[in-house]
Amino acid sequence: MEYPKNQIEFNEMFKTEQGCIDYLKSIRWPKGFECPVCGSLRYWEKNKSRYDCRDCGNETSVMSGTIFHKSTKPLSVWFTAIWWMIAQKNGVSAKGLQKILGFGSYQTAWTWLHKFRRLMVLNSRSKLKGIVEVDETLLGGKKPGKRGRGAEGKSLIAIAVEVKGGRTGRARLVKIPDASSESLHLFIENNIEKASKIITDGWKGYNGLSRLGYLHEIQKPTVKDEDGEGVLPNVHRIASLLKRWLLGTHQSYLNKNKLGYYLDEFVFRYNRRTSKSRGLLFLRLIEQAVITSPISYKEILKNHGA
Ligand SMILES: [Zn+2]
């Protein structure tokens, strides 16, 4: 599948609305139109973006059922927004997007960014595997929290990361209610393939992983390393990256209960940190956009947090 390799190619490919529509068509229907209701391949073309199914009579536009559905903004504006978001190495703010696109409404910019974050998480749902470090970290709040039950004013984040020799692979971060074995086992089963080797510290919430079909290694701090900083170095590094990123980019993360979305964005960026190609990330998000149902501002508010 074709994608723009740089800004000049992006400008060239998407300089007209029709160029954007054709690109979306080629991703949604690579073998030609297919009726989303009955699957028929027979159609009348109503205009450049709308089709009538010859078998069931359903009228479809290339945008229907995608995140662009019923938008009053041209596709070219959507594409520009996605392209811009991907280019920002350290995350984005709704204010920044509003400025770039000249939107009158902050709420529209805010809603779009959350739509994009949703695409980011749906984009890579295959489970982690191999050797995986798992730990939890507490975010926010002033007092140090207690492990095992939710600390007041804090969010507990479960972190898993693949370890490949001296490097890390993909990561997963999810807000969890507490550090009980019920919550931790659920996180692990949802995010890590069976038969993987899981490395944790000695916390009792991780007991029983071998019964679930995992290999389980417990790393204990040495006598010299009483605070445990020497164990699980990879998850600890991700936890501190996350904290720095949230403080630098999304300072509102604590009071607005948007943490779940920010974690998704962080994971998307982390998992693609070595990807040199902005265009490929753009393609991945557009591919996800055409198979993702539209979501409204209200629904985004409702789904906030974990
Ligand atoms: Zn049909």
PDB file of C-alpha atoms and ligand atoms in Angstrom:
ATOM      1  CA  MET A   1       0.000   0.000   0.000  1.00  0.00           C
ATOM      2  CA  GLU A   2       1.230   3.411  -0.951  1.00  0.00           C
ATOM      3  CA  TYR A   3       1.936   6.094   1.641  1.00  0.00           C
ATOM      4  CA  PRO A   4       3.623   9.505   1.703  1.00  0.00           C
ATOM      5  CA  LYS A   5       7.299   9.323   2.672  1.00  0.00           C
ATOM      6  CA  ASN A   6       7.709  12.978   3.615  1.00  0.00           C
ATOM      7  CA  GLN A   7       5.972  16.322   3.769  1.00  0.00           C
ATOM      8  CA  ILE A   8       6.357  17.032   0.057  1.00  0.00           C
ATOM      9  CA  GLU A   9       4.808  13.699  -0.910  1.00  0.00           C
ATOM     10  CA  PHE A  10       2.034  14.231   1.616  1.00  0.00           C
ATOM     11  CA  ASN A  11       1.213  17.624   0.113  1.00  0.00           C
ATOM     12  CA  GLU A  12       1.265  16.157  -3.378  1.00  0.00           C
ATOM     13  CA  MET A  13      -0.913  13.097  -2.613  1.00  0.00           C
ATOM     14  CA  PHE A  14      -3.547  14.963  -0.631  1.00  0.00           C
ATOM     15  CA  LYS A  15      -3.670  18.372  -2.233  1.00  0.00           C
ATOM     16  CA  THR A  16      -7.280  17.842  -3.351  1.00  0.00           C
ATOM     17  CA  GLU A  17     -10.281  16.421  -1.520  1.00  0.00           C
ATOM     18  CA  GLN A  18     -10.668  13.880  -4.312  1.00  0.00           C
ATOM     19  CA  GLY A  19      -7.104  12.690  -3.741  1.00  0.00           C
ATOM     20  CA  CYS A  20      -7.999  11.980  -0.105  1.00  0.00           C
ATOM     21  CA  ILE A  21     -11.240  10.208  -1.038  1.00  0.00           C
ATOM     22  CA  ASP A  22      -9.438   8.020  -3.575  1.00  0.00           C
ATOM     23  CA  TYR A  23      -6.781   7.134  -1.026  1.00  0.00           C
ATOM     24  CA  LEU A  24      -9.417   6.165   1.530  1.00  0.00           C
ATOM     25  CA  LYS A  25     -11.213   4.073  -1.100  1.00  0.00           C
ATOM     26  CA  SER A  26      -8.032   2.215  -1.995  1.00  0.00           C
ATOM     27  CA  ILE A  27      -7.520   1.310   1.661  1.00  0.00           C
ATOM     28  CA  ARG A  28     -11.124   0.468   2.464  1.00  0.00           C
ATOM     29  CA  TRP A  29     -11.924  -1.409  -0.728  1.00  0.00           C
ATOM     30  CA  PRO A  30      -8.587  -2.518  -2.179  1.00  0.00           C
ATOM     31  CA  LYS A  31     -10.380  -4.850  -4.615  1.00  0.00           C
ATOM     32  CA  GLY A  32     -13.121  -2.387  -5.465  1.00  0.00           C
ATOM     33  CA  PHE A  33     -16.414  -1.444  -3.763  1.00  0.00           C
ATOM     34  CA  GLU A  34     -17.997  -3.961  -1.438  1.00  0.00           C
ATOM     35  CA  CYS A  35     -21.441  -3.286   0.059  1.00  0.00           C
ATOM     36  CA  PRO A  36     -21.081  -3.128   3.859  1.00  0.00           C
ATOM     37  CA  VAL A  37     -24.666  -4.392   4.275  1.00  0.00           C
ATOM     38  CA  CYS A  38     -24.926  -7.384   1.934  1.00  0.00           C
ATOM     39  CA  GLY A  39     -21.367  -7.856   0.681  1.00  0.00           C
ATOM     40  CA  SER A  40     -22.348  -7.387  -2.945  1.00  0.00           C
ATOM     41  CA  LEU A  41     -19.683  -6.160  -5.348  1.00  0.00           C
ATOM     42  CA  ARG A  42     -22.250  -4.691  -7.791  1.00  0.00           C
ATOM     43  CA  TYR A  43     -22.909  -0.988  -7.522  1.00  0.00           C
ATOM     44  CA  TRP A  44     -23.839   2.257  -9.193  1.00  0.00           C
ATOM     45  CA  GLU A  45     -21.461   5.090  -8.553  1.00  0.00           C
ATOM     46  CA  LYS A  46     -23.574   8.048  -7.460  1.00  0.00           C
ATOM     47  CA  ASN A  47     -20.733  10.488  -7.373  1.00  0.00           C
ATOM     48  CA  LYS A  48     -17.036  10.450  -6.495  1.00  0.00           C
ATOM     49  CA  SER A  49     -17.558   9.204  -2.952  1.00  0.00           C
ATOM     50  CA  ARG A  50     -21.041   7.608  -2.851  1.00  0.00           C
ATOM     51  CA  TYR A  51     -22.267   4.256  -4.080  1.00  0.00           C
ATOM     52  CA  ASP A  52     -25.656   2.541  -4.413  1.00  0.00           C
ATOM     53  CA  CYS A  53     -25.623  -1.221  -3.980  1.00  0.00           C
ATOM     54  CA  ARG A  54     -27.335  -2.864  -6.951  1.00  0.00           C
ATOM     55  CA  ASP A  55     -28.519  -5.786  -4.861  1.00  0.00           C
ATOM     56  CA  CYS A  56     -29.848  -4.342  -1.611  1.00  0.00           C
ATOM     57  CA  GLY A  57     -30.164  -0.679  -2.620  1.00  0.00           C
ATOM     58  CA  ASN A  58     -28.083   0.517   0.329  1.00  0.00           C
ATOM     59  CA  GLU A  59     -26.350   3.821  -0.194  1.00  0.00           C
ATOM     60  CA  THR A  60     -22.811   4.048   1.162  1.00  0.00           C
ATOM     61  CA  SER A  61     -20.127   6.651   1.146  1.00  0.00           C
ATOM     62  CA  VAL A  62     -16.498   5.771   1.556  1.00  0.00           C
ATOM     63  CA  MET A  63     -16.682   7.557   4.904  1.00  0.00           C
ATOM     64  CA  SER A  64     -19.741   5.733   6.322  1.00  0.00           C
ATOM     65  CA  GLY A  65     -18.991   3.602   9.321  1.00  0.00           C
ATOM     66  CA  THR A  66     -15.466   4.995   9.654  1.00  0.00           C
ATOM     67  CA  ILE A  67     -14.267   7.592  12.144  1.00  0.00           C
ATOM     68  CA  PHE A  68     -14.833  10.205   9.409  1.00  0.00           C
ATOM     69  CA  HIS A  69     -18.549   9.376   9.254  1.00  0.00           C
ATOM     70  CA  LYS A  70     -20.875  12.409   9.071  1.00  0.00           C
ATOM     71  CA  SER A  71     -18.049  14.841   9.674  1.00  0.00           C
ATOM     72  CA  THR A  72     -18.609  18.363   8.429  1.00  0.00           C
ATOM     73  CA  LYS A  73     -14.851  18.771   7.921  1.00  0.00           C
ATOM     74  CA  PRO A  74     -13.194  17.717   4.645  1.00  0.00           C
ATOM     75  CA  LEU A  75     -11.089  14.556   4.637  1.00  0.00           C
ATOM     76  CA  SER A  76      -8.055  16.647   3.761  1.00  0.00           C
ATOM     77  CA  VAL A  77      -8.327  18.357   7.157  1.00  0.00           C
ATOM     78  CA  TRP A  78      -8.584  14.997   8.904  1.00  0.00           C
ATOM     79  CA  PHE A  79      -5.526  13.720   7.056  1.00  0.00           C
ATOM     80  CA  THR A  80      -3.564  16.838   7.930  1.00  0.00           C
ATOM     81  CA  ALA A  81      -4.484  16.406  11.599  1.00  0.00           C
ATOM     82  CA  ILE A  82      -3.358  12.763  11.669  1.00  0.00           C
ATOM     83  CA  TRP A  83      -0.158  13.581   9.807  1.00  0.00           C
ATOM     84  CA  TRP A  84       0.587  16.376  12.258  1.00  0.00           C
ATOM     85  CA  MET A  85      -0.125  14.213  15.306  1.00  0.00           C
ATOM     86  CA  ILE A  86       2.268  11.528  14.156  1.00  0.00           C
ATOM     87  CA  ALA A  87       5.037  14.060  13.543  1.00  0.00           C
ATOM     88  CA  GLN A  88       4.987  15.266  17.142  1.00  0.00           C
ATOM     89  CA  LYS A  89       7.551  13.083  18.855  1.00  0.00           C
ATOM     90  CA  ASN A  90       6.462  13.914  22.361  1.00  0.00           C
ATOM     91  CA  GLY A  91       2.732  13.958  22.122  1.00  0.00           C
ATOM     92  CA  VAL A  92       0.231  16.604  21.267  1.00  0.00           C
ATOM     93  CA  SER A  93      -2.225  18.979  22.840  1.00  0.00           C
ATOM     94  CA  ALA A  94      -5.703  19.935  21.704  1.00  0.00           C
ATOM     95  CA  LYS A  95      -4.627  23.585  21.787  1.00  0.00           C
ATOM     96  CA  GLY A  96      -1.807  22.809  19.352  1.00  0.00           C
ATOM     97  CA  LEU A  97      -4.129  21.002  16.952  1.00  0.00           C
ATOM     98  CA  GLN A  98      -6.712  23.757  17.177  1.00  0.00           C
ATOM     99  CA  LYS A  99      -4.059  26.272  16.196  1.00  0.00           C
ATOM    100  CA  ILE A 100      -2.635  24.235  13.297  1.00  0.00           C
ATOM    101  CA  LEU A 101      -6.052  23.641  11.731  1.00  0.00           C
ATOM    102  CA  GLY A 102      -7.525  27.010  12.595  1.00  0.00           C
ATOM    103  CA  PHE A 103     -10.503  25.452  14.376  1.00  0.00           C
ATOM    104  CA  GLY A 104     -12.818  27.838  16.194  1.00  0.00           C
ATOM    105  CA  SER A 105     -13.697  25.091  18.647  1.00  0.00           C
ATOM    106  CA  TYR A 106     -11.324  23.680  21.231  1.00  0.00           C
ATOM    107  CA  GLN A 107     -13.792  20.862  21.833  1.00  0.00           C
ATOM    108  CA  THR A 108     -13.528  19.666  18.226  1.00  0.00           C
ATOM    109  CA  ALA A 109      -9.743  19.538  18.413  1.00  0.00           C
ATOM    110  CA  TRP A 110      -9.946  17.725  21.737  1.00  0.00           C
ATOM    111  CA  THR A 111     -12.455  15.203  20.398  1.00  0.00           C
ATOM    112  CA  TRP A 112     -10.330  14.507  17.329  1.00  0.00           C
ATOM    113  CA  LEU A 113      -7.229  13.807  19.380  1.00  0.00           C
ATOM    114  CA  HIS A 114      -9.162  11.292  21.441  1.00  0.00           C
ATOM    115  CA  LYS A 115     -10.467   9.645  18.304  1.00  0.00           C
ATOM    116  CA  PHE A 116      -6.874   9.311  17.103  1.00  0.00           C
ATOM    117  CA  ARG A 117      -5.697   7.895  20.427  1.00  0.00           C
ATOM    118  CA  ARG A 118      -8.419   5.292  20.119  1.00  0.00           C
ATOM    119  CA  LEU A 119      -7.089   4.315  16.687  1.00  0.00           C
ATOM    120  CA  MET A 120      -3.637   4.031  18.161  1.00  0.00           C
ATOM    121  CA  VAL A 121      -4.574   1.438  20.724  1.00  0.00           C
ATOM    122  CA  LEU A 122      -6.705  -0.649  18.400  1.00  0.00           C
ATOM    123  CA  ASN A 123      -3.829  -0.715  15.993  1.00  0.00           C
ATOM    124  CA  SER A 124      -1.688  -3.333  17.673  1.00  0.00           C
ATOM    125  CA  ARG A 125      -3.534  -5.799  19.764  1.00  0.00           C
ATOM    126  CA  SER A 126      -1.414  -8.907  19.317  1.00  0.00           C
ATOM    127  CA  LYS A 127      -0.176 -10.061  22.700  1.00  0.00           C
ATOM    128  CA  LEU A 128       3.352  -9.677  24.004  1.00  0.00           C
ATOM    129  CA  LYS A 129       5.443 -12.837  24.092  1.00  0.00           C
ATOM    130  CA  GLY A 130       8.873 -14.257  24.891  1.00  0.00           C
ATOM    131  CA  ILE A 131      10.498 -12.871  28.013  1.00  0.00           C
ATOM    132  CA  VAL A 132       8.309 -10.205  29.592  1.00  0.00           C
ATOM    133  CA  GLU A 133       8.926  -8.060  32.674  1.00  0.00           C
ATOM    134  CA  VAL A 134       5.797  -7.074  34.616  1.00  0.00           C
ATOM    135  CA  ASP A 135       5.386  -4.576  37.436  1.00  0.00           C
ATOM    136  CA  GLU A 136       3.035  -1.848  38.631  1.00  0.00           C
ATOM    137  CA  THR A 137       3.602   1.827  39.276  1.00  0.00           C
ATOM    138  CA  LEU A 138       1.561   4.511  41.045  1.00  0.00           C
ATOM    139  CA  LEU A 139       0.840   7.805  39.345  1.00  0.00           C
ATOM    140  CA  GLY A 140      -0.222  11.043  40.938  1.00  0.00           C
ATOM    141  CA  GLY A 141      -1.236  11.894  44.478  1.00  0.00           C
ATOM    142  CA  LYS A 142       0.989  13.473  47.068  1.00  0.00           C
ATOM    143  CA  LYS A 143       1.485  10.750  49.638  1.00  0.00           C
ATOM    144  CA  PRO A 144       3.341   7.546  48.895  1.00  0.00           C
ATOM    145  CA  GLY A 145       0.809   4.806  48.223  1.00  0.00           C
ATOM    146  CA  LYS A 146       0.455   1.322  49.624  1.00  0.00           C
ATOM    147  CA  ARG A 147       0.713  -1.629  47.352  1.00  0.00           C
ATOM    148  CA  GLY A 148      -2.117  -4.091  47.125  1.00  0.00           C
ATOM    149  CA  ARG A 149      -5.012  -1.702  47.390  1.00  0.00           C
ATOM    150  CA  GLY A 150      -5.804   1.461  45.521  1.00  0.00           C
ATOM    151  CA  ALA A 151      -4.123   4.445  47.151  1.00  0.00           C
ATOM    152  CA  GLU A 152      -6.272   7.545  47.499  1.00  0.00           C
ATOM    153  CA  GLY A 153      -5.887  10.047  44.663  1.00  0.00           C
ATOM    154  CA  LYS A 154      -3.515   7.755  42.803  1.00  0.00           C
ATOM    155  CA  SER A 155      -3.831   5.598  39.727  1.00  0.00           C
ATOM    156  CA  LEU A 156      -2.232   2.193  39.602  1.00  0.00           C
ATOM    157  CA  ILE A 157      -0.708   1.280  36.237  1.00  0.00           C
ATOM    158  CA  ALA A 158       0.311  -2.241  35.267  1.00  0.00           C
ATOM    159  CA  ILE A 159       3.307  -2.331  32.921  1.00  0.00           C
ATOM    160  CA  ALA A 160       4.555  -5.205  30.788  1.00  0.00           C
ATOM    161  CA  VAL A 161       7.503  -5.066  28.418  1.00  0.00           C
ATOM    162  CA  GLU A 162       9.240  -7.620  26.222  1.00  0.00           C
ATOM    163  CA  VAL A 163      12.944  -8.071  26.950  1.00  0.00           C
ATOM    164  CA  LYS A 164      15.143  -9.013  24.007  1.00  0.00           C
ATOM    165  CA  GLY A 165      18.752  -9.323  25.061  1.00  0.00           C
ATOM    166  CA  GLY A 166      19.858  -5.866  26.110  1.00  0.00           C
ATOM    167  CA  ARG A 167      16.924  -4.181  24.390  1.00  0.00           C
ATOM    168  CA  THR A 168      13.215  -3.881  25.011  1.00  0.00           C
ATOM    169  CA  GLY A 169      10.489  -4.796  22.568  1.00  0.00           C
ATOM    170  CA  ARG A 170       6.844  -3.823  22.756  1.00  0.00           C
ATOM    171  CA  ALA A 171       5.137  -2.596  25.921  1.00  0.00           C
ATOM    172  CA  ARG A 172       1.626  -2.530  27.376  1.00  0.00           C
ATOM    173  CA  LEU A 173       0.341  -0.160  30.025  1.00  0.00           C
ATOM    174  CA  VAL A 174      -3.105  -0.445  31.554  1.00  0.00           C
ATOM    175  CA  LYS A 175      -4.767   1.257  34.492  1.00  0.00           C
ATOM    176  CA  ILE A 176      -5.825  -1.393  37.005  1.00  0.00           C
ATOM    177  CA  PRO A 177      -8.038  -1.065  40.104  1.00  0.00           C
ATOM    178  CA  ASP A 178      -5.566  -2.627  42.566  1.00  0.00           C
ATOM    179  CA  ALA A 179      -2.549  -4.945  42.764  1.00  0.00           C
ATOM    180  CA  SER A 180      -4.528  -8.023  43.764  1.00  0.00           C
ATOM    181  CA  SER A 181      -3.775 -11.289  42.011  1.00  0.00           C
ATOM    182  CA  GLU A 182      -7.199 -11.056  40.365  1.00  0.00           C
ATOM    183  CA  SER A 183      -6.333  -7.724  38.701  1.00  0.00           C
ATOM    184  CA  LEU A 184      -2.755  -8.648  37.837  1.00  0.00           C
ATOM    185  CA  HIS A 185      -3.645 -12.063  36.414  1.00  0.00           C
ATOM    186  CA  LEU A 186      -6.332 -10.477  34.258  1.00  0.00           C
ATOM    187  CA  PHE A 187      -3.856  -7.890  32.952  1.00  0.00           C
ATOM    188  CA  ILE A 188      -1.318 -10.615  32.172  1.00  0.00           C
ATOM    189  CA  GLU A 189      -3.785 -12.927  30.453  1.00  0.00           C
ATOM    190  CA  ASN A 190      -5.198 -10.070  28.353  1.00  0.00           C
ATOM    191  CA  ASN A 191      -1.783  -8.863  27.239  1.00  0.00           C
ATOM    192  CA  ILE A 192       0.749 -11.696  27.249  1.00  0.00           C
ATOM    193  CA  GLU A 193       0.702 -14.978  25.358  1.00  0.00           C
ATOM    194  CA  LYS A 194       0.668 -18.217  27.319  1.00  0.00           C
ATOM    195  CA  ALA A 195       4.010 -20.038  27.665  1.00  0.00           C
ATOM    196  CA  SER A 196       5.854 -16.719  27.798  1.00  0.00           C
ATOM    197  CA  LYS A 197       8.380 -16.274  30.596  1.00  0.00           C
ATOM    198  CA  ILE A 198       7.207 -13.606  33.014  1.00  0.00           C
ATOM    199  CA  ILE A 199       9.660 -11.861  35.327  1.00  0.00           C
ATOM    200  CA  THR A 200       8.249 -10.088  38.368  1.00  0.00           C
ATOM    201  CA  ASP A 201       9.346  -9.133  41.849  1.00  0.00           C
ATOM    202  CA  GLY A 202       8.201 -11.146  44.856  1.00  0.00           C
ATOM    203  CA  TRP A 203       4.796  -9.462  45.282  1.00  0.00           C
ATOM    204  CA  LYS A 204       2.149 -12.017  46.235  1.00  0.00           C
ATOM    205  CA  GLY A 205      -0.246 -10.766  43.573  1.00  0.00           C
ATOM    206  CA  TYR A 206       1.935 -12.565  41.015  1.00  0.00           C
ATOM    207  CA  ASN A 207       1.664 -15.956  42.692  1.00  0.00           C
ATOM    208  CA  GLY A 208      -0.025 -18.629  40.621  1.00  0.00           C
ATOM    209  CA  LEU A 209       1.183 -17.579  37.171  1.00  0.00           C
ATOM    210  CA  SER A 210       2.539 -21.040  36.401  1.00  0.00           C
ATOM    211  CA  ARG A 211      -0.952 -22.472  36.979  1.00  0.00           C
ATOM    212  CA  LEU A 212      -2.163 -20.106  34.259  1.00  0.00           C
ATOM    213  CA  GLY A 213       0.329 -21.545  31.785  1.00  0.00           C
ATOM    214  CA  TYR A 214       3.249 -19.120  32.096  1.00  0.00           C
ATOM    215  CA  LEU A 215       6.861 -19.623  33.139  1.00  0.00           C
ATOM    216  CA  HIS A 216       7.443 -17.413  36.148  1.00  0.00           C
ATOM    217  CA  GLU A 217      10.758 -16.042  37.391  1.00  0.00           C
ATOM    218  CA  ILE A 218      10.910 -13.951  40.541  1.00  0.00           C
ATOM    219  CA  GLN A 219      13.721 -11.405  40.822  1.00  0.00           C
ATOM    220  CA  LYS A 220      14.692 -10.609  44.387  1.00  0.00           C
ATOM    221  CA  PRO A 221      16.692  -7.521  45.305  1.00  0.00           C
ATOM    222  CA  THR A 222      20.122  -8.303  46.717  1.00  0.00           C
ATOM    223  CA  VAL A 223      21.081  -7.246  50.240  1.00  0.00           C
ATOM    224  CA  LYS A 224      22.930  -4.227  48.821  1.00  0.00           C
ATOM    225  CA  ASP A 225      19.887  -3.180  46.810  1.00  0.00           C
ATOM    226  CA  GLU A 226      17.247  -2.828  49.489  1.00  0.00           C
ATOM    227  CA  ASP A 227      14.917  -0.527  47.588  1.00  0.00           C
ATOM    228  CA  GLY A 228      14.763  -2.953  44.675  1.00  0.00           C
ATOM    229  CA  GLU A 229      16.001  -0.477  42.060  1.00  0.00           C
ATOM    230  CA  GLY A 230      18.292  -3.087  40.526  1.00  0.00           C
ATOM    231  CA  VAL A 231      15.532  -5.525  39.610  1.00  0.00           C
ATOM    232  CA  LEU A 232      13.172  -5.227  36.636  1.00  0.00           C
ATOM    233  CA  PRO A 233      15.199  -2.401  35.060  1.00  0.00           C
ATOM    234  CA  ASN A 234      13.142  -2.328  31.861  1.00  0.00           C
ATOM    235  CA  VAL A 235       9.713  -1.756  33.378  1.00  0.00           C
ATOM    236  CA  HIS A 236      11.215   0.774  35.758  1.00  0.00           C
ATOM    237  CA  ARG A 237      12.696   2.696  32.832  1.00  0.00           C
ATOM    238  CA  ILE A 238       9.313   2.768  31.091  1.00  0.00           C
ATOM    239  CA  ALA A 239       7.605   3.938  34.278  1.00  0.00           C
ATOM    240  CA  SER A 240       9.979   6.894  34.543  1.00  0.00           C
ATOM    241  CA  LEU A 241       9.642   7.709  30.813  1.00  0.00           C
ATOM    242  CA  LEU A 242       5.875   7.690  31.242  1.00  0.00           C
ATOM    243  CA  LYS A 243       6.007  10.017  34.242  1.00  0.00           C
ATOM    244  CA  ARG A 244       8.303  12.455  32.473  1.00  0.00           C
ATOM    245  CA  TRP A 245       6.131  12.406  29.342  1.00  0.00           C
ATOM    246  CA  LEU A 246       2.910  12.993  31.272  1.00  0.00           C
ATOM    247  CA  LEU A 247       4.425  15.847  33.239  1.00  0.00           C
ATOM    248  CA  GLY A 248       5.844  17.436  30.094  1.00  0.00           C
ATOM    249  CA  THR A 249       2.902  17.022  27.751  1.00  0.00           C
ATOM    250  CA  HIS A 250      -0.298  16.132  29.531  1.00  0.00           C
ATOM    251  CA  GLN A 251      -0.296  17.867  32.852  1.00  0.00           C
ATOM    252  CA  SER A 252      -4.058  17.574  33.024  1.00  0.00           C
ATOM    253  CA  TYR A 253      -3.841  13.790  33.162  1.00  0.00           C
ATOM    254  CA  LEU A 254      -4.543  13.528  36.866  1.00  0.00           C
ATOM    255  CA  ASN A 255      -7.596  15.653  37.454  1.00  0.00           C
ATOM    256  CA  LYS A 256      -9.434  14.935  34.212  1.00  0.00           C
ATOM    257  CA  ASN A 257      -9.445  11.158  34.389  1.00  0.00           C
ATOM    258  CA  LYS A 258      -8.150  10.858  30.844  1.00  0.00           C
ATOM    259  CA  LEU A 259      -5.319   8.615  31.842  1.00  0.00           C
ATOM    260  CA  GLY A 260      -6.498   5.588  29.863  1.00  0.00           C
ATOM    261  CA  TYR A 261      -6.258   7.493  26.593  1.00  0.00           C
ATOM    262  CA  TYR A 262      -2.850   8.954  27.398  1.00  0.00           C
ATOM    263  CA  LEU A 263      -1.534   5.497  28.235  1.00  0.00           C
ATOM    264  CA  ASP A 264      -2.702   4.314  24.820  1.00  0.00           C
ATOM    265  CA  GLU A 265      -0.889   7.158  23.112  1.00  0.00           C
ATOM    266  CA  PHE A 266       2.251   6.533  25.143  1.00  0.00           C
ATOM    267  CA  VAL A 267       2.215   2.837  24.222  1.00  0.00           C
ATOM    268  CA  PHE A 268       1.663   3.583  20.539  1.00  0.00           C
ATOM    269  CA  ARG A 269       4.617   5.959  20.522  1.00  0.00           C
ATOM    270  CA  TYR A 270       6.806   3.703  22.631  1.00  0.00           C
ATOM    271  CA  ASN A 271       6.131   0.632  20.481  1.00  0.00           C
ATOM    272  CA  ARG A 272       7.031   2.582  17.373  1.00  0.00           C
ATOM    273  CA  ARG A 273       9.904   4.593  18.775  1.00  0.00           C
ATOM    274  CA  THR A 274      12.374   3.052  16.357  1.00  0.00           C
ATOM    275  CA  SER A 275      10.118   3.439  13.339  1.00  0.00           C
ATOM    276  CA  LYS A 276      11.761   5.892  10.977  1.00  0.00           C
ATOM    277  CA  SER A 277       8.756   6.237   8.754  1.00  0.00           C
ATOM    278  CA  ARG A 278       6.128   8.791   9.575  1.00  0.00           C
ATOM    279  CA  GLY A 279       4.285   7.768   6.417  1.00  0.00           C
ATOM    280  CA  LEU A 280       3.955   4.152   7.506  1.00  0.00           C
ATOM    281  CA  LEU A 281       2.447   5.214  10.836  1.00  0.00           C
ATOM    282  CA  PHE A 282       0.069   7.448   8.904  1.00  0.00           C
ATOM    283  CA  LEU A 283      -1.002   4.486   6.760  1.00  0.00           C
ATOM    284  CA  ARG A 284      -1.504   2.303   9.868  1.00  0.00           C
ATOM    285  CA  LEU A 285      -3.812   4.880  11.436  1.00  0.00           C
ATOM    286  CA  ILE A 286      -5.834   5.361   8.247  1.00  0.00           C
ATOM    287  CA  GLU A 287      -6.177   1.580   7.922  1.00  0.00           C
ATOM    288  CA  GLN A 288      -7.479   1.512  11.473  1.00  0.00           C
ATOM    289  CA  ALA A 289      -9.741   4.508  10.847  1.00  0.00           C
ATOM    290  CA  VAL A 290     -11.700   2.760   8.076  1.00  0.00           C
ATOM    291  CA  ILE A 291     -12.534  -0.221  10.280  1.00  0.00           C
ATOM    292  CA  THR A 292     -13.303   1.798  13.418  1.00  0.00           C
ATOM    293  CA  SER A 293     -16.855   2.908  14.051  1.00  0.00           C
ATOM    294  CA  PRO A 294     -17.491   6.588  14.654  1.00  0.00           C
ATOM    295  CA  ILE A 295     -17.558   7.737  18.266  1.00  0.00           C
ATOM    296  CA  SER A 296     -19.081  10.968  19.565  1.00  0.00           C
ATOM    297  CA  TYR A 297     -17.811  13.538  22.025  1.00  0.00           C
ATOM    298  CA  LYS A 298     -20.360  12.240  24.559  1.00  0.00           C
ATOM    299  CA  GLU A 299     -19.180   8.645  24.239  1.00  0.00           C
ATOM    300  CA  ILE A 300     -15.553   9.695  24.638  1.00  0.00           C
ATOM    301  CA  LEU A 301     -16.452  11.443  27.893  1.00  0.00           C
ATOM    302  CA  LYS A 302     -18.346   8.389  29.078  1.00  0.00           C
ATOM    303  CA  ASN A 303     -15.457   6.057  28.341  1.00  0.00           C
ATOM    304  CA  HIS A 304     -12.875   8.128  30.111  1.00  0.00           C
ATOM    305  CA  GLY A 305     -10.522   6.448  32.515  1.00  0.00           C
ATOM    306  CA  ALA A 306     -10.224   2.704  32.952  1.00  0.00           C
TER     307      ALA A 306
HETATM  308 ZN    ZN B   1     -25.865  -4.326  -0.602  1.00  0.00          ZN
END
